[in-house]
PDB file of C-alpha atoms in Angstrom:
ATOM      1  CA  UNK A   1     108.680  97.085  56.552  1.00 65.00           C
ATOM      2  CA  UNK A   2     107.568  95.261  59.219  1.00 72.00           C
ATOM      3  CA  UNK A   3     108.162  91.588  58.407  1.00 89.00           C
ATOM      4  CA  UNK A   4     109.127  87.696  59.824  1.00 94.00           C
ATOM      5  CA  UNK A   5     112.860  86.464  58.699  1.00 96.00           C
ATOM      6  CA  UNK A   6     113.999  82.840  58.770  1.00 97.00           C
ATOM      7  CA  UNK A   7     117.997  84.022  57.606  1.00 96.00           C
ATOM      8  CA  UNK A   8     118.596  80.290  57.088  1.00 96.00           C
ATOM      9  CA  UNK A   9     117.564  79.259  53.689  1.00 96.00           C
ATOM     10  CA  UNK A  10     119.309  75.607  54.117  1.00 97.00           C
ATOM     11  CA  UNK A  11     120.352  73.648  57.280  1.00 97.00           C
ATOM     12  CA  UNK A  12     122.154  70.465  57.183  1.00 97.00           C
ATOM     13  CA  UNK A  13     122.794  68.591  60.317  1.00 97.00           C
ATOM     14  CA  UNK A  14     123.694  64.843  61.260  1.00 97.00           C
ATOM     15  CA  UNK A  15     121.596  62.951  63.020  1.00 97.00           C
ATOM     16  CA  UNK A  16     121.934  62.933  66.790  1.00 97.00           C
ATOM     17  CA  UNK A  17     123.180  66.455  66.892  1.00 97.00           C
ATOM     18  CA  UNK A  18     121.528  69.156  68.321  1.00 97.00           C
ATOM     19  CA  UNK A  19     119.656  71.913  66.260  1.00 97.00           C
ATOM     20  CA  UNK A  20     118.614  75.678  66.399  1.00 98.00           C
ATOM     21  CA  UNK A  21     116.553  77.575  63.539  1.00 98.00           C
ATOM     22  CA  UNK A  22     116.681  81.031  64.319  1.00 98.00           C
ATOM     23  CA  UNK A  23     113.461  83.373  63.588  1.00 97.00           C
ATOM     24  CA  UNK A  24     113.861  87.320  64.317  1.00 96.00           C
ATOM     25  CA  UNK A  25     110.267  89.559  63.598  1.00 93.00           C
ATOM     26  CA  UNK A  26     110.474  93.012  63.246  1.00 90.00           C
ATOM     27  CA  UNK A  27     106.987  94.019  64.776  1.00 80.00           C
ATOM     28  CA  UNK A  28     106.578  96.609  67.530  1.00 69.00           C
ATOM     29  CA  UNK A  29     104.438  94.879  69.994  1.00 73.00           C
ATOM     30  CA  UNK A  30     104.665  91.186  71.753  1.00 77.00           C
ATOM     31  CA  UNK A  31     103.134  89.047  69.212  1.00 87.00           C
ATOM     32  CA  UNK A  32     101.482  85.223  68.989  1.00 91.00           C
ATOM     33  CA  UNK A  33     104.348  83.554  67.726  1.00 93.00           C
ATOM     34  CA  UNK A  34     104.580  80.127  66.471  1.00 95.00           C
ATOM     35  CA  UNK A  35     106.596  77.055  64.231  1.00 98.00           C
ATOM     36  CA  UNK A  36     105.080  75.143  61.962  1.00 97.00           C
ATOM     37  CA  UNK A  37     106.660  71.750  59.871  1.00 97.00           C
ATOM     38  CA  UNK A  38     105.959  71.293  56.586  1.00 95.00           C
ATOM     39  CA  UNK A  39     106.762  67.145  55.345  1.00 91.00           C
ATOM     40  CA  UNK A  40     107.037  66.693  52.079  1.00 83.00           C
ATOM     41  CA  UNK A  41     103.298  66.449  50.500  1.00 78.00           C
ATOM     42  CA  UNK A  42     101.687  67.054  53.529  1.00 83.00           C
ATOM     43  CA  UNK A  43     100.193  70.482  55.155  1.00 87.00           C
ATOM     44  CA  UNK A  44     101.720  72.804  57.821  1.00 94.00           C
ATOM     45  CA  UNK A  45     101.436  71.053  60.808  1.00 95.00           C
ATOM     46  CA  UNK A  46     101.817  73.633  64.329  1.00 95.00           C
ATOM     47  CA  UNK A  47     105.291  72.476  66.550  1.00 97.00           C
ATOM     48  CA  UNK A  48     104.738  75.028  69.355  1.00 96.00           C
ATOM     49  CA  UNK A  49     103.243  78.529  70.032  1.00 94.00           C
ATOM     50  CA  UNK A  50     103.899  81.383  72.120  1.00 93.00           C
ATOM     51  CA  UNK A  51     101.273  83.671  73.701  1.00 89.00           C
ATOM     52  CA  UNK A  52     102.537  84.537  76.895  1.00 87.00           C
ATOM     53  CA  UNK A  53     104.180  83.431  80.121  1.00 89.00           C
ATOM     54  CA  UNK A  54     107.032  81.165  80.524  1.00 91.00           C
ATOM     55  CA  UNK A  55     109.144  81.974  77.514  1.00 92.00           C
ATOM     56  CA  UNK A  56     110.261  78.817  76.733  1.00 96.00           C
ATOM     57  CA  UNK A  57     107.669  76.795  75.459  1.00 97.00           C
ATOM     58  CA  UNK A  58     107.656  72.927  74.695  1.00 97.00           C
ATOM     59  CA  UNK A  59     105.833  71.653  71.852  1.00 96.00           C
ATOM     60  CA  UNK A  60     105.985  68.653  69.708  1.00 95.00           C
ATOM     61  CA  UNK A  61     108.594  65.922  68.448  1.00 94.00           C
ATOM     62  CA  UNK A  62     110.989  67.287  71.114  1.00 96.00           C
ATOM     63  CA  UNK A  63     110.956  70.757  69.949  1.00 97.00           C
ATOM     64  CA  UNK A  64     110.752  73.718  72.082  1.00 98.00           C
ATOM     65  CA  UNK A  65     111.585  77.313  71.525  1.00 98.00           C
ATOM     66  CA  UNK A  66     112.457  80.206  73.596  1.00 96.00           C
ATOM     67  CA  UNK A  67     110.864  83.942  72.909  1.00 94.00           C
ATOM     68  CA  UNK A  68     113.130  86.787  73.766  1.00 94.00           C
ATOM     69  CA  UNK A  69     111.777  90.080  73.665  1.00 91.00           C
ATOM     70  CA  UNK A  70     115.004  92.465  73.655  1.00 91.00           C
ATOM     71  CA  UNK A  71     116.310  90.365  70.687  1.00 93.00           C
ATOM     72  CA  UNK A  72     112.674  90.083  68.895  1.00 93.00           C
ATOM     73  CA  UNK A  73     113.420  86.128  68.473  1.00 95.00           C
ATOM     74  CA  UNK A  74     111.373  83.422  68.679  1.00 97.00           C
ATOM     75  CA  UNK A  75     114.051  80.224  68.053  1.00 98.00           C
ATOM     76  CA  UNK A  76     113.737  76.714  67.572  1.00 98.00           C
ATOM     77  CA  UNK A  77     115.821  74.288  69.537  1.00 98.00           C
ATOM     78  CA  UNK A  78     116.232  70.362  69.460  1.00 98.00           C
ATOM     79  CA  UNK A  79     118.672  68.734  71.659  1.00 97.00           C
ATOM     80  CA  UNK A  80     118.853  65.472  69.248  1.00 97.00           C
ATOM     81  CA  UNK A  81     117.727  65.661  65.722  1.00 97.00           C
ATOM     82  CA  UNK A  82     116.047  62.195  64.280  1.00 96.00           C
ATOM     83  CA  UNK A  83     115.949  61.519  60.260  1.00 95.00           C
ATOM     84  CA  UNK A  84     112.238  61.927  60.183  1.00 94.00           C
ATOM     85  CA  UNK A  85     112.984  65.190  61.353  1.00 96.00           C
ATOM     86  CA  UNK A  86     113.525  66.508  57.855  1.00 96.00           C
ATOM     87  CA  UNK A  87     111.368  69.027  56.629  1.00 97.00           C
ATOM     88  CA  UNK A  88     111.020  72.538  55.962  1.00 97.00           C
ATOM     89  CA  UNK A  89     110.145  74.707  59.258  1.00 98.00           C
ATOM     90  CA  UNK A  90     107.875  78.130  59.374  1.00 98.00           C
ATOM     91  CA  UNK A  91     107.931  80.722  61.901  1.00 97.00           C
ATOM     92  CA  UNK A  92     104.755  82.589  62.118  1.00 95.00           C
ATOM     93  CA  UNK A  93     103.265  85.657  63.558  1.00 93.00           C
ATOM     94  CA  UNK A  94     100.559  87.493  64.614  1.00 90.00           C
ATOM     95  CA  UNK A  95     101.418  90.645  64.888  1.00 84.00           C
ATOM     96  CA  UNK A  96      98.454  92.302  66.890  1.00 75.00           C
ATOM     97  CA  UNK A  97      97.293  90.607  69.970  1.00 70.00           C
ATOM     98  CA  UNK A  98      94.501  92.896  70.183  1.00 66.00           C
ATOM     99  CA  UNK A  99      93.152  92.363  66.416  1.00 65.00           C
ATOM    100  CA  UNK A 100      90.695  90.353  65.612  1.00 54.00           C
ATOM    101  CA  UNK A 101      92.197  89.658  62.531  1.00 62.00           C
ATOM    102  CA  UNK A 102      93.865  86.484  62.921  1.00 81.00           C
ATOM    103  CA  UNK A 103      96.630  86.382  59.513  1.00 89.00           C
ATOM    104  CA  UNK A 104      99.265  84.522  59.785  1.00 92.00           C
ATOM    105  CA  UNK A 105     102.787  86.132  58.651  1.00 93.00           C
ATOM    106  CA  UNK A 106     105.289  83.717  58.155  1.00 96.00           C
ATOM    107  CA  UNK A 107     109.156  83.592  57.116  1.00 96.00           C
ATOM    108  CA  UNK A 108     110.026  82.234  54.403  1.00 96.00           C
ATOM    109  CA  UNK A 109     111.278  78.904  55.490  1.00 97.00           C
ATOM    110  CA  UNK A 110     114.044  76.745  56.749  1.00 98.00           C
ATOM    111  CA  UNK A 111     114.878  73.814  54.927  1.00 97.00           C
ATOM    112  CA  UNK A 112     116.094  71.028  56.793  1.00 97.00           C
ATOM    113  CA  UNK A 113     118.202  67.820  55.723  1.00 97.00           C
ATOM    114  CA  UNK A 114     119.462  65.224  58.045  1.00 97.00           C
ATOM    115  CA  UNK A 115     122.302  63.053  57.196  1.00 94.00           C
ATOM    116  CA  UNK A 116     122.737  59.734  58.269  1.00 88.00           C
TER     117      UNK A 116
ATOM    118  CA  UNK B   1      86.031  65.774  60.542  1.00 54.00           C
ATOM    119  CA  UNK B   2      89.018  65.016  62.146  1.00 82.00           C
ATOM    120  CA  UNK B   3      91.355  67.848  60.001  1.00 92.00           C
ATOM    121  CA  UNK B   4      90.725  70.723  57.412  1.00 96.00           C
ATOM    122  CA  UNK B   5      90.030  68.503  54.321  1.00 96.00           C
ATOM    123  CA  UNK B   6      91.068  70.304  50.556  1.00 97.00           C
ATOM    124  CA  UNK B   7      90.088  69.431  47.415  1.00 96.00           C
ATOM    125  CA  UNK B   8      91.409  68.688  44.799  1.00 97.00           C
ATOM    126  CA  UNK B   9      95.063  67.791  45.763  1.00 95.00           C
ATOM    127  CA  UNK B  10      96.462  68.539  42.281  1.00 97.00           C
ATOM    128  CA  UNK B  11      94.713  70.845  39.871  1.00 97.00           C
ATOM    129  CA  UNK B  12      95.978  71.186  36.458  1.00 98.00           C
ATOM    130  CA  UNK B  13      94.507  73.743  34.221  1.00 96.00           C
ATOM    131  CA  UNK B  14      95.025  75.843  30.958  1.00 97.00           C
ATOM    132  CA  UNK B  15      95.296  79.549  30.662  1.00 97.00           C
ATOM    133  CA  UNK B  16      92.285  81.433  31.167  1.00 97.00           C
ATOM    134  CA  UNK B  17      89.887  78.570  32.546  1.00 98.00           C
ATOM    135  CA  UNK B  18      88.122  79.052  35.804  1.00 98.00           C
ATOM    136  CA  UNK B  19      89.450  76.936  38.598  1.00 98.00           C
ATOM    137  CA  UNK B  20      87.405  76.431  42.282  1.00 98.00           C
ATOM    138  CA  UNK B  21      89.406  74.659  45.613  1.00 98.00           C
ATOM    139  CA  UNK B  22      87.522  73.894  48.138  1.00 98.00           C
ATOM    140  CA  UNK B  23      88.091  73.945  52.039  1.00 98.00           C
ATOM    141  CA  UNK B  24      86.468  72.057  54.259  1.00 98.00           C
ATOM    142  CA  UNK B  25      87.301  73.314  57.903  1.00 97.00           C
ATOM    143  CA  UNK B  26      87.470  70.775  60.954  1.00 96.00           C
ATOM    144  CA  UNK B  27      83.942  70.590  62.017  1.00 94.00           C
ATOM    145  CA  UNK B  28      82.960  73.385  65.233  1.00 93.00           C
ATOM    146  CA  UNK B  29      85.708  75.981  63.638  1.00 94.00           C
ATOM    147  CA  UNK B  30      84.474  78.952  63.413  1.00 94.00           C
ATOM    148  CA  UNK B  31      87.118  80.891  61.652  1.00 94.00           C
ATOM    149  CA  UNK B  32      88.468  79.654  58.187  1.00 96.00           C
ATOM    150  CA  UNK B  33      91.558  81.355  55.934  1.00 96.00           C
ATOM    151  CA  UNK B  34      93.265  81.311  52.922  1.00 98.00           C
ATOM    152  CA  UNK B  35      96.986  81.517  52.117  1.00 98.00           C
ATOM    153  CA  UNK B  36      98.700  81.290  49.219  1.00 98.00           C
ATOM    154  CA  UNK B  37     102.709  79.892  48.805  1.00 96.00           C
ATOM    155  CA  UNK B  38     105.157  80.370  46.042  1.00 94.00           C
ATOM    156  CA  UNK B  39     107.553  78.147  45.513  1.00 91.00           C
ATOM    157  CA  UNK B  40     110.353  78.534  47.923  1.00 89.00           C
ATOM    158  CA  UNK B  41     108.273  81.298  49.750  1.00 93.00           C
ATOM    159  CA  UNK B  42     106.196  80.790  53.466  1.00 94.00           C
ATOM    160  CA  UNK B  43     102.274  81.023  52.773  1.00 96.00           C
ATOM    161  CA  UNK B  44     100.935  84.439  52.470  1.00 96.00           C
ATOM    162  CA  UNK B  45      97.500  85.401  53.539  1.00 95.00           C
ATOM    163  CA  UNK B  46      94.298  85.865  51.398  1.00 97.00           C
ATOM    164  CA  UNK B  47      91.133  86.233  52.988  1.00 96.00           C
ATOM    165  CA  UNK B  48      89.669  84.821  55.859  1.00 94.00           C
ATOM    166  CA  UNK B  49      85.889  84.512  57.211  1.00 95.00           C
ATOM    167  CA  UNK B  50      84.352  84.318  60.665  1.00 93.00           C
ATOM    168  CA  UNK B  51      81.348  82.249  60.084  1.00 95.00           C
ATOM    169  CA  UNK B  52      79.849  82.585  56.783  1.00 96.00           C
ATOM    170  CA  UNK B  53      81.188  87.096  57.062  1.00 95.00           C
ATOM    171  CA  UNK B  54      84.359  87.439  54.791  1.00 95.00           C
ATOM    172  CA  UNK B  55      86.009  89.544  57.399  1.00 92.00           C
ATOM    173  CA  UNK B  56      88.888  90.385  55.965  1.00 91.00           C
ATOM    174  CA  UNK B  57      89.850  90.275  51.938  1.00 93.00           C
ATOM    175  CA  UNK B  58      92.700  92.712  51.297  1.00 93.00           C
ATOM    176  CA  UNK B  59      95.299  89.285  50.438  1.00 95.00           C
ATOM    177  CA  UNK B  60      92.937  88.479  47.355  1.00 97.00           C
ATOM    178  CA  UNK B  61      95.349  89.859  44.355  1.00 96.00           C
ATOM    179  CA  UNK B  62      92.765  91.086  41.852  1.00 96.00           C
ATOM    180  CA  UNK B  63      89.465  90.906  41.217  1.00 96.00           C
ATOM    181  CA  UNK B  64      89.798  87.424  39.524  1.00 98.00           C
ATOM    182  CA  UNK B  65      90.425  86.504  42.888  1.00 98.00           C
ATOM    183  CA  UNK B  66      86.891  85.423  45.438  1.00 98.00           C
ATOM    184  CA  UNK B  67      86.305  83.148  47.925  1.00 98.00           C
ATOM    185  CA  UNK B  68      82.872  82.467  49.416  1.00 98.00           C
ATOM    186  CA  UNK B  69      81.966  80.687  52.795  1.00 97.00           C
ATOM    187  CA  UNK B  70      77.549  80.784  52.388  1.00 96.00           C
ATOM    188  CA  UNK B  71      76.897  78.475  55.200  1.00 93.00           C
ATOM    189  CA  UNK B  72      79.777  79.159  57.392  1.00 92.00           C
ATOM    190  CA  UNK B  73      81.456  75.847  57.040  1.00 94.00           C
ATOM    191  CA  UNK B  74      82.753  75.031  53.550  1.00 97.00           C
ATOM    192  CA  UNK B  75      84.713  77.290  52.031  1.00 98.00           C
ATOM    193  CA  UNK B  76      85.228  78.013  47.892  1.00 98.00           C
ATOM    194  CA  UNK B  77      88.249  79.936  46.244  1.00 98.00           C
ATOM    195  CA  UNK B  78      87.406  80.692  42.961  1.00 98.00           C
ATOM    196  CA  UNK B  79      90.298  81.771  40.483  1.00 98.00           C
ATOM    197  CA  UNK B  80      88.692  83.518  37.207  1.00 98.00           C
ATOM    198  CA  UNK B  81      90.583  83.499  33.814  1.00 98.00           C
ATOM    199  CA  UNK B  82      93.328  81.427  35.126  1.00 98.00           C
ATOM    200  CA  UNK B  83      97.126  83.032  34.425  1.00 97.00           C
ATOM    201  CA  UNK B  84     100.426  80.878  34.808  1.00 97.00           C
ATOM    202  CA  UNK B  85     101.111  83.680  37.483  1.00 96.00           C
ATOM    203  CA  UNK B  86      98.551  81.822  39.362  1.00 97.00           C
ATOM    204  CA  UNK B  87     100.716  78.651  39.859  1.00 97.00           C
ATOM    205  CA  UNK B  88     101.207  77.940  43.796  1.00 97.00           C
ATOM    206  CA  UNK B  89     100.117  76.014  46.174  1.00 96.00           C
ATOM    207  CA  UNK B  90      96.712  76.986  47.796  1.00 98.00           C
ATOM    208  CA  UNK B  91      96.198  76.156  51.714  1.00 97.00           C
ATOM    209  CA  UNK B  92      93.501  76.948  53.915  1.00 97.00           C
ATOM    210  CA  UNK B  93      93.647  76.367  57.759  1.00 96.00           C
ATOM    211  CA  UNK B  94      90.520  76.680  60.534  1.00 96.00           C
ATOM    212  CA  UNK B  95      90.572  77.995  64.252  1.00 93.00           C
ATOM    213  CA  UNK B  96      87.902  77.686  66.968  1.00 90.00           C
ATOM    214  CA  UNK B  97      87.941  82.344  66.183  1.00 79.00           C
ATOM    215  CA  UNK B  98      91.420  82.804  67.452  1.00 79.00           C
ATOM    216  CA  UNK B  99      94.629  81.113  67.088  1.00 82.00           C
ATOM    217  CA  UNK B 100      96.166  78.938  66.957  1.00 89.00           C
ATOM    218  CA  UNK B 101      95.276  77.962  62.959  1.00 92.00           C
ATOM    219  CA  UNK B 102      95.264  74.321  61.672  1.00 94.00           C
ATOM    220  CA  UNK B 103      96.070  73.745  57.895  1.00 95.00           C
ATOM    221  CA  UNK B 104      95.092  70.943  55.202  1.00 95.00           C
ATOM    222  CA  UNK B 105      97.252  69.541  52.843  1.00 94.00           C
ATOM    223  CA  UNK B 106      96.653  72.221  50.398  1.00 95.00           C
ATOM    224  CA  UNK B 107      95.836  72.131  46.250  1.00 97.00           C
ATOM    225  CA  UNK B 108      98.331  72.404  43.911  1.00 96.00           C
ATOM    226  CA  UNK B 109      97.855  73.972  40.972  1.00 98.00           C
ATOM    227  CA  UNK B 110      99.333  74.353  38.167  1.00 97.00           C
ATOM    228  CA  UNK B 111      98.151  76.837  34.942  1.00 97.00           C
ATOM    229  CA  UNK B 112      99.609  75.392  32.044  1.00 95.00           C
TER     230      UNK B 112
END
């Protein structure tokens, strides 16, 4: 089935050190990718998205991620994580850039805590 | 306005009741959606309108399930004999008719 997996449930890092979520979708064609943060009672807010180009796209907070085609990944990098940085983190897809159906499919979710 | 604005924020219900969240999309967006998200789960999709034409409804569970957009700006999900099942939080998110979406703070409810 074709589908969007976040394989990290839970990530813990310190603060300062650098951070990757990893996102892997299993569609056929080049989708609209994208990360979204979720803060604790707040809504999804959009980090960065990917619709074609460069492959390494900047977005928000310091965030940027890198789409590679051969490995059907889309991940998310920081170089120096910041407390306020905790949240939980969505990868997204649209899997049809010709559709005019614009769903979302996301992962299920990375978790992040920050220590101290 | 300035974001997609939801209402209410918490919803708490009892078994079988009706229950209606509302979406109101930032203002000029033409496209408006629905997603729903378990617990521990990303959001998945429900319906979605361009303008006031429900374009696509094949997320909608059952028929207890509707959503209406009449005037192609404010949005209604309506939830019909209410089931614990139903429990989730409820977030909608606008475009200008492509991507990328923008989401409001989303309704929780809760079916006691």
């Amino acid at each position: 089935a074709q589908s969007v997996t976040q394989p990290d449930i839970h990530i813990t890092v310190s603060e300062g050190a650098s951070l990757e979520l990893r996102c892997n979708y299993s569609y056929g064609a080049t989708p609209y990718l994208f990360w979204y943060v979720q803060s604790p009672g707040q809504g999804l807010q959009l980090l960065l998205k990917y619709f074609s180009g460069d492959t390494l796209v900047q977005g928000i907070k310091g965030f940027e991620a890198e789409f590679k085609r051969s490995q059907s990944s889309f991940n998310l990098r920081k170089p120096s994580v910041h407390w306020s940085d905790a949240a939980e983190y969505f990868c997204a897809v649209v899997p049809d850039r010709g559709s005019t159906l614009g769903r979302l499919y996301f992962g299920r979710g990375t978790q992040l805590t920050v220590w101290p | 306005g300035a974001g997609v604005s939801q209402s209410p924020r918490y919803k708490v219900t009892k078994r079988g009741q009706d229950v209606a969240l509302r979406c109101d999309p930032i203002s000029g967006h033409v496209s408006l959606y629905w997603y729903r998200q378990a617990l521990g789960q990303g959001p998945e999709f429900l319906t979605y309108f361009n303008y006031e034409a429900q374009q696509d409804k094949s997320g909608l569970p059952n028929d207890r399930f509707s959503a209406e957009r009449p005037e192609g700006s404010i949005s209604t999900l309506t939830i019909q004999r209410t089931e614990q099942r139903d429990s989730a939080m409820y977030r909608c998110a606008s475009s200008l008719g492509g991507q990328p979406q923008h989401f409001g703070d989303g309704t929780r409810l809760s079916i006691l």
